[in-house]
Amino acid sequence: AQSVAQPEDQVNVAEGNPLTVKCTYSVSGNPYLFWYVQYPNRGLQFLLKYITGDNLVKGSYGFEAEFNKSQTSFHLKKPSALVSDSALYFCAVRDMRTGFQKLVFGTGTRLLVSP
Amino acid sequence: DADVTQTPRNRITKTGKRIMLECSQTKGHDRMYWYRQDPGLGLRLIYYSFDVKDINKGEISDGYSVSRQAQAKFSLSLESAIPNQTALYFCATSSTDTQYFGPGTRLTVL
C-alpha cells in the first residue's frame, strides 16, 4: 500500500535557525510526493512536489525538500525559520494503484518557531 | 484557496440529524474530493469524483453520501449524524496531481 510517515508530532525551532520536517514514504514504483501546510483556521496550501528530476525541490515561502530514494525520504527544509512558519505540515504521496489522482496523507507535524 | 469555497464554515448539529456540506469551485477543475481531518490522523478521503457522472468511495465512506450537481459543485451529506463524525471537513479540487483545498467546515455533532 502507498503510505507516508511523519515520525514527529511536533518540531520546535528558534527563529533564524534551519528547520527540517521529516517524511518517509512507502510506494510501489516511482513516488509522486507532496508537502502541504495548514495555517490555523485555514485549508491546506500546496508547498511543493516531487515528480521526477532534481532531488532538491524548491517551493513556496522559501521551503525546499530533498528526495532521497535510498532512504525513501522526502524531508522538508528551510534555511532560516520564521515565526510565521508555525503551522501544521503534511506530507502526501500519490496513490499510484489507480489512474485517479488520489493522495494519501501523513498524520501531520506541528512546527513551532519561537522568537 | 479562495477559488474553492465551502459552506457552512461551522456547524453544530444533534445526533440523528441530516446535514449537508457544500463545496463550490471556480478553478474549472474536473476532479473533486471530500476529506475529513481528525487530530493525529491526518486527512482521510471520504469520496472523490472525476466528473458529474463519476463518484467513487474513499477509505471512510460509511455514513456519508455525496452529490456532484455540476462540474463546479460537490456536496457531502451525513444522512443521520453521529458524534464520531465530529471533525474538520475539507473539499479539494484538482486537474493534475496538485490538489487545492477549501477553507474547511468544522462540524460538531452533539
GROMACS .gro file of C-alpha atoms in nm:
model
  225
    1ALA     CA    1   0.000   0.000   0.000
    2GLN     CA    2   0.108   0.356  -0.062
    3SER     CA    3   0.184   0.539   0.259
    4VAL     CA    4   0.384   0.817   0.418
    5ALA     CA    5   0.504   0.850   0.773
    6GLN     CA    6   0.578   1.166   0.965
    7PRO     CA    7   0.767   1.046   1.271
    8GLU     CA    8   0.750   1.371   1.468
    9ASP     CA    9   0.424   1.509   1.603
   10GLN     CA   10   0.593   1.841   1.675
   11VAL     CA   11   0.912   2.019   1.582
   12ASN     CA   12   1.040   2.316   1.778
   13VAL     CA   13   1.294   2.556   1.635
   14ALA     CA   14   1.415   2.906   1.714
   15GLU     CA   15   1.362   3.183   1.464
   16GLY     CA   16   1.658   3.217   1.231
   17ASN     CA   17   1.766   2.856   1.271
   18PRO     CA   18   1.733   2.596   0.997
   19LEU     CA   19   1.434   2.365   1.016
   20THR     CA   20   1.364   2.012   0.898
   21VAL     CA   21   1.032   1.832   0.898
   22LYS     CA   22   1.072   1.463   0.826
   23CYS     CA   23   0.874   1.237   0.594
   24THR     CA   24   0.937   0.882   0.478
   25TYR     CA   25   0.737   0.700   0.216
   26SER     CA   26   0.645   0.351   0.107
   27VAL     CA   27   0.528   0.305  -0.251
   28SER     CA   28   0.545   0.060  -0.533
   29GLY     CA   29   0.709   0.223  -0.830
   30ASN     CA   30   0.826   0.582  -0.860
   31PRO     CA   31   0.675   0.814  -0.599
   32TYR     CA   32   0.491   1.138  -0.653
   33LEU     CA   33   0.544   1.328  -0.327
   34PHE     CA   34   0.391   1.648  -0.191
   35TRP     CA   35   0.413   1.887   0.102
   36TYR     CA   36   0.118   2.092   0.220
   37VAL     CA   37   0.092   2.347   0.501
   38GLN     CA   38  -0.211   2.429   0.713
   39TYR     CA   39  -0.225   2.758   0.898
   40PRO     CA   40  -0.475   2.799   1.183
   41ASN     CA   41  -0.837   2.812   1.063
   42ARG     CA   42  -0.729   2.768   0.703
   43GLY     CA   43  -0.736   2.494   0.445
   44LEU     CA   44  -0.426   2.314   0.325
   45GLN     CA   45  -0.197   2.506   0.094
   46PHE     CA   46   0.033   2.340  -0.158
   47LEU     CA   47   0.404   2.399  -0.090
   48LEU     CA   48   0.593   2.180  -0.335
   49LYS     CA   49   0.603   1.845  -0.510
   50TYR     CA   50   0.849   1.591  -0.645
   51ILE     CA   51   0.757   1.405  -0.961
   52THR     CA   52   1.089   1.340  -1.127
   53GLY     CA   53   1.419   1.513  -1.194
   54ASP     CA   54   1.632   1.708  -0.949
   55ASN     CA   55   1.628   1.561  -0.599
   56LEU     CA   56   1.613   1.908  -0.443
   57VAL     CA   57   1.275   2.066  -0.500
   58LYS     CA   58   1.210   2.432  -0.429
   59GLY     CA   59   0.869   2.553  -0.327
   60SER     CA   60   0.672   2.840  -0.181
   61TYR     CA   61   0.775   3.064   0.110
   62GLY     CA   62   1.143   2.964   0.088
   63PHE     CA   63   1.080   2.597   0.158
   64GLU     CA   64   1.257   2.315  -0.018
   65ALA     CA   65   1.251   1.938   0.007
   66GLU     CA   66   1.511   1.675  -0.062
   67PHE     CA   67   1.409   1.349  -0.225
   68ASN     CA   68   1.629   1.055  -0.119
   69LYS     CA   69   1.544   0.732  -0.294
   70SER     CA   70   1.783   0.512  -0.096
   71GLN     CA   71   1.639   0.631   0.235
   72THR     CA   72   1.283   0.659   0.098
   73SER     CA   73   1.261   1.007   0.247
   74PHE     CA   74   1.129   1.345   0.142
   75HIS     CA   75   1.222   1.586   0.420
   76LEU     CA   76   1.102   1.946   0.416
   77LYS     CA   77   1.364   2.210   0.490
   78LYS     CA   78   1.413   2.581   0.525
   79PRO     CA   79   1.748   2.751   0.588
   80SER     CA   80   1.614   3.016   0.827
   81ALA     CA   81   1.284   2.971   1.012
   82LEU     CA   82   1.034   3.250   1.068
   83VAL     CA   83   0.777   3.273   1.347
   84SER     CA   84   0.514   3.292   1.072
   85ASP     CA   85   0.619   2.943   0.956
   86SER     CA   86   0.448   2.800   1.264
   87ALA     CA   87   0.178   2.573   1.125
   88LEU     CA   88   0.080   2.211   1.063
   89TYR     CA   89   0.269   2.040   0.781
   90PHE     CA   90   0.151   1.738   0.587
   91CYS     CA   91   0.346   1.509   0.362
   92ALA     CA   92   0.148   1.318   0.096
   93VAL     CA   93   0.205   1.060  -0.174
   94ARG     CA   94   0.000   0.996  -0.482
   95ASP     CA   95  -0.179   0.663  -0.477
   96MET     CA   96  -0.044   0.501  -0.791
   97ARG     CA   97  -0.272   0.199  -0.774
   98THR     CA   98  -0.541   0.379  -0.968
   99GLY     CA   99  -0.536   0.622  -1.256
  100PHE     CA  100  -0.715   0.874  -1.040
  101GLN     CA  101  -0.513   1.139  -0.864
  102LYS     CA  102  -0.573   1.030  -0.506
  103LEU     CA  103  -0.336   1.145  -0.235
  104VAL     CA  104  -0.250   0.960   0.083
  105PHE     CA  105  -0.158   1.197   0.364
  106GLY     CA  106   0.065   1.158   0.666
  107THR     CA  107  -0.060   1.240   1.014
  108GLY     CA  108   0.097   1.585   1.015
  109THR     CA  109   0.379   1.758   1.203
  110ARG     CA  110   0.323   2.074   1.400
  111LEU     CA  111   0.606   2.323   1.359
  112LEU     CA  112   0.652   2.580   1.634
  113VAL     CA  113   0.902   2.858   1.568
  114SER     CA  114   0.989   3.060   1.876
  115PRO     CA  115   1.102   3.423   1.861
  116ASP     CA  116  -0.758   2.897  -0.172
  117ALA     CA  117  -1.036   3.150  -0.243
  118ASP     CA  118  -1.128   2.963  -0.562
  119VAL     CA  119  -1.264   2.677  -0.353
  120THR     CA  120  -1.541   2.772  -0.112
  121GLN     CA  121  -1.721   2.569   0.150
  122THR     CA  122  -2.045   2.636   0.331
  123PRO     CA  123  -2.113   2.644   0.616
  124ARG     CA  124  -1.779   2.717   0.783
  125ASN     CA  125  -1.903   2.599   1.119
  126ARG     CA  126  -2.199   2.383   1.211
  127ILE     CA  127  -2.329   2.233   1.531
  128THR     CA  128  -2.595   1.969   1.498
  129LYS     CA  129  -2.755   1.694   1.700
  130THR     CA  130  -2.731   1.318   1.670
  131GLY     CA  131  -2.966   1.180   1.408
  132LYS     CA  132  -2.999   1.500   1.206
  133ARG     CA  133  -2.934   1.514   0.835
  134ILE     CA  134  -2.675   1.766   0.732
  135MET     CA  135  -2.526   1.878   0.402
  136LEU     CA  136  -2.191   2.041   0.346
  137GLU     CA  137  -2.142   2.222   0.019
  138CYS     CA  138  -1.838   2.291  -0.193
  139SER     CA  139  -1.803   2.513  -0.496
  140GLN     CA  140  -1.503   2.586  -0.713
  141THR     CA  141  -1.422   2.838  -0.982
  142LYS     CA  142  -1.095   2.676  -1.089
  143GLY     CA  143  -1.253   2.480  -1.371
  144HIS     CA  144  -1.118   2.151  -1.236
  145ASP     CA  145  -1.291   1.827  -1.314
  146ARG     CA  146  -1.177   1.631  -1.011
  147MET     CA  147  -1.322   1.699  -0.666
  148TYR     CA  148  -1.268   1.537  -0.327
  149TRP     CA  149  -1.403   1.531   0.027
  150TYR     CA  150  -1.172   1.467   0.323
  151ARG     CA  151  -1.212   1.468   0.697
  152GLN     CA  152  -0.936   1.574   0.933
  153ASP     CA  153  -0.906   1.440   1.286
  154PRO     CA  154  -0.625   1.524   1.529
  155GLY     CA  155  -0.342   1.274   1.499
  156LEU     CA  156  -0.496   1.103   1.197
  157GLY     CA  157  -0.422   1.347   0.920
  158LEU     CA  158  -0.662   1.371   0.629
  159ARG     CA  159  -0.869   1.075   0.519
  160LEU     CA  160  -1.053   1.054   0.189
  161ILE     CA  161  -1.431   1.015   0.207
  162TYR     CA  162  -1.540   1.040  -0.158
  163TYR     CA  163  -1.395   1.160  -0.486
  164SER     CA  164  -1.535   1.242  -0.827
  165PHE     CA  165  -1.385   1.260  -1.172
  166ASP     CA  166  -1.686   1.435  -1.321
  167VAL     CA  167  -2.062   1.461  -1.267
  168LYS     CA  168  -2.115   1.101  -1.374
  169ASP     CA  169  -1.828   0.953  -1.177
  170ILE     CA  170  -1.848   0.912  -0.798
  171ASN     CA  171  -1.612   0.691  -0.602
  172LYS     CA  172  -1.586   0.585  -0.241
  173GLY     CA  173  -1.275   0.669  -0.047
  174GLU     CA  174  -1.136   0.494   0.257
  175ILE     CA  175  -1.403   0.609   0.504
  176SER     CA  176  -1.730   0.649   0.311
  177ASP     CA  177  -1.962   0.471   0.556
  178GLY     CA  178  -2.221   0.711   0.694
  179TYR     CA  179  -2.166   0.964   0.416
  180SER     CA  180  -2.307   1.028   0.070
  181VAL     CA  181  -2.221   1.279  -0.199
  182SER     CA  182  -2.378   1.455  -0.494
  183ARG     CA  183  -2.197   1.612  -0.789
  184GLN     CA  184  -2.457   1.859  -0.909
  185ALA     CA  185  -2.231   2.021  -1.167
  186GLN     CA  186  -1.864   2.032  -1.253
  187ALA     CA  187  -1.821   2.312  -1.001
  188LYS     CA  188  -2.032   2.174  -0.712
  189PHE     CA  189  -1.978   1.873  -0.490
  190SER     CA  190  -2.188   1.822  -0.177
  191LEU     CA  191  -2.132   1.590   0.117
  192SER     CA  192  -2.426   1.463   0.321
  193LEU     CA  193  -2.450   1.296   0.656
  194GLU     CA  194  -2.784   1.118   0.648
  195SER     CA  195  -2.801   1.063   1.023
  196ALA     CA  196  -2.520   1.239   1.204
  197ILE     CA  197  -2.342   1.069   1.493
  198PRO     CA  198  -2.092   1.216   1.742
  199ASN     CA  199  -1.789   1.040   1.593
  200GLN     CA  200  -1.847   1.237   1.275
  201THR     CA  201  -1.736   1.546   1.462
  202ALA     CA  202  -1.438   1.664   1.259
  203LEU     CA  203  -1.299   1.922   1.021
  204TYR     CA  204  -1.414   1.857   0.665
  205PHE     CA  205  -1.227   1.973   0.358
  206CYS     CA  206  -1.320   1.987  -0.005
  207ALA     CA  207  -1.044   1.984  -0.267
  208THR     CA  208  -1.016   2.007  -0.644
  209SER     CA  209  -0.752   1.916  -0.900
  210SER     CA  210  -0.684   1.895  -1.269
  211THR     CA  211  -0.335   1.749  -1.236
  212ASP     CA  212  -0.151   1.599  -0.940
  213THR     CA  213  -0.179   1.911  -0.723
  214GLN     CA  214  -0.492   1.943  -0.512
  215TYR     CA  215  -0.633   2.277  -0.398
  216PHE     CA  216  -0.827   2.291  -0.075
  217GLY     CA  217  -1.118   2.491   0.055
  218PRO     CA  218  -1.110   2.657   0.398
  219GLY     CA  219  -1.288   2.372   0.571
  220THR     CA  220  -1.610   2.316   0.764
  221ARG     CA  221  -1.589   2.248   1.134
  222LEU     CA  222  -1.873   2.011   1.219
  223THR     CA  223  -1.976   1.925   1.573
  224VAL     CA  224  -2.232   1.652   1.636
  225LEU     CA  225  -2.377   1.657   1.987
   0.00000   0.00000   0.00000
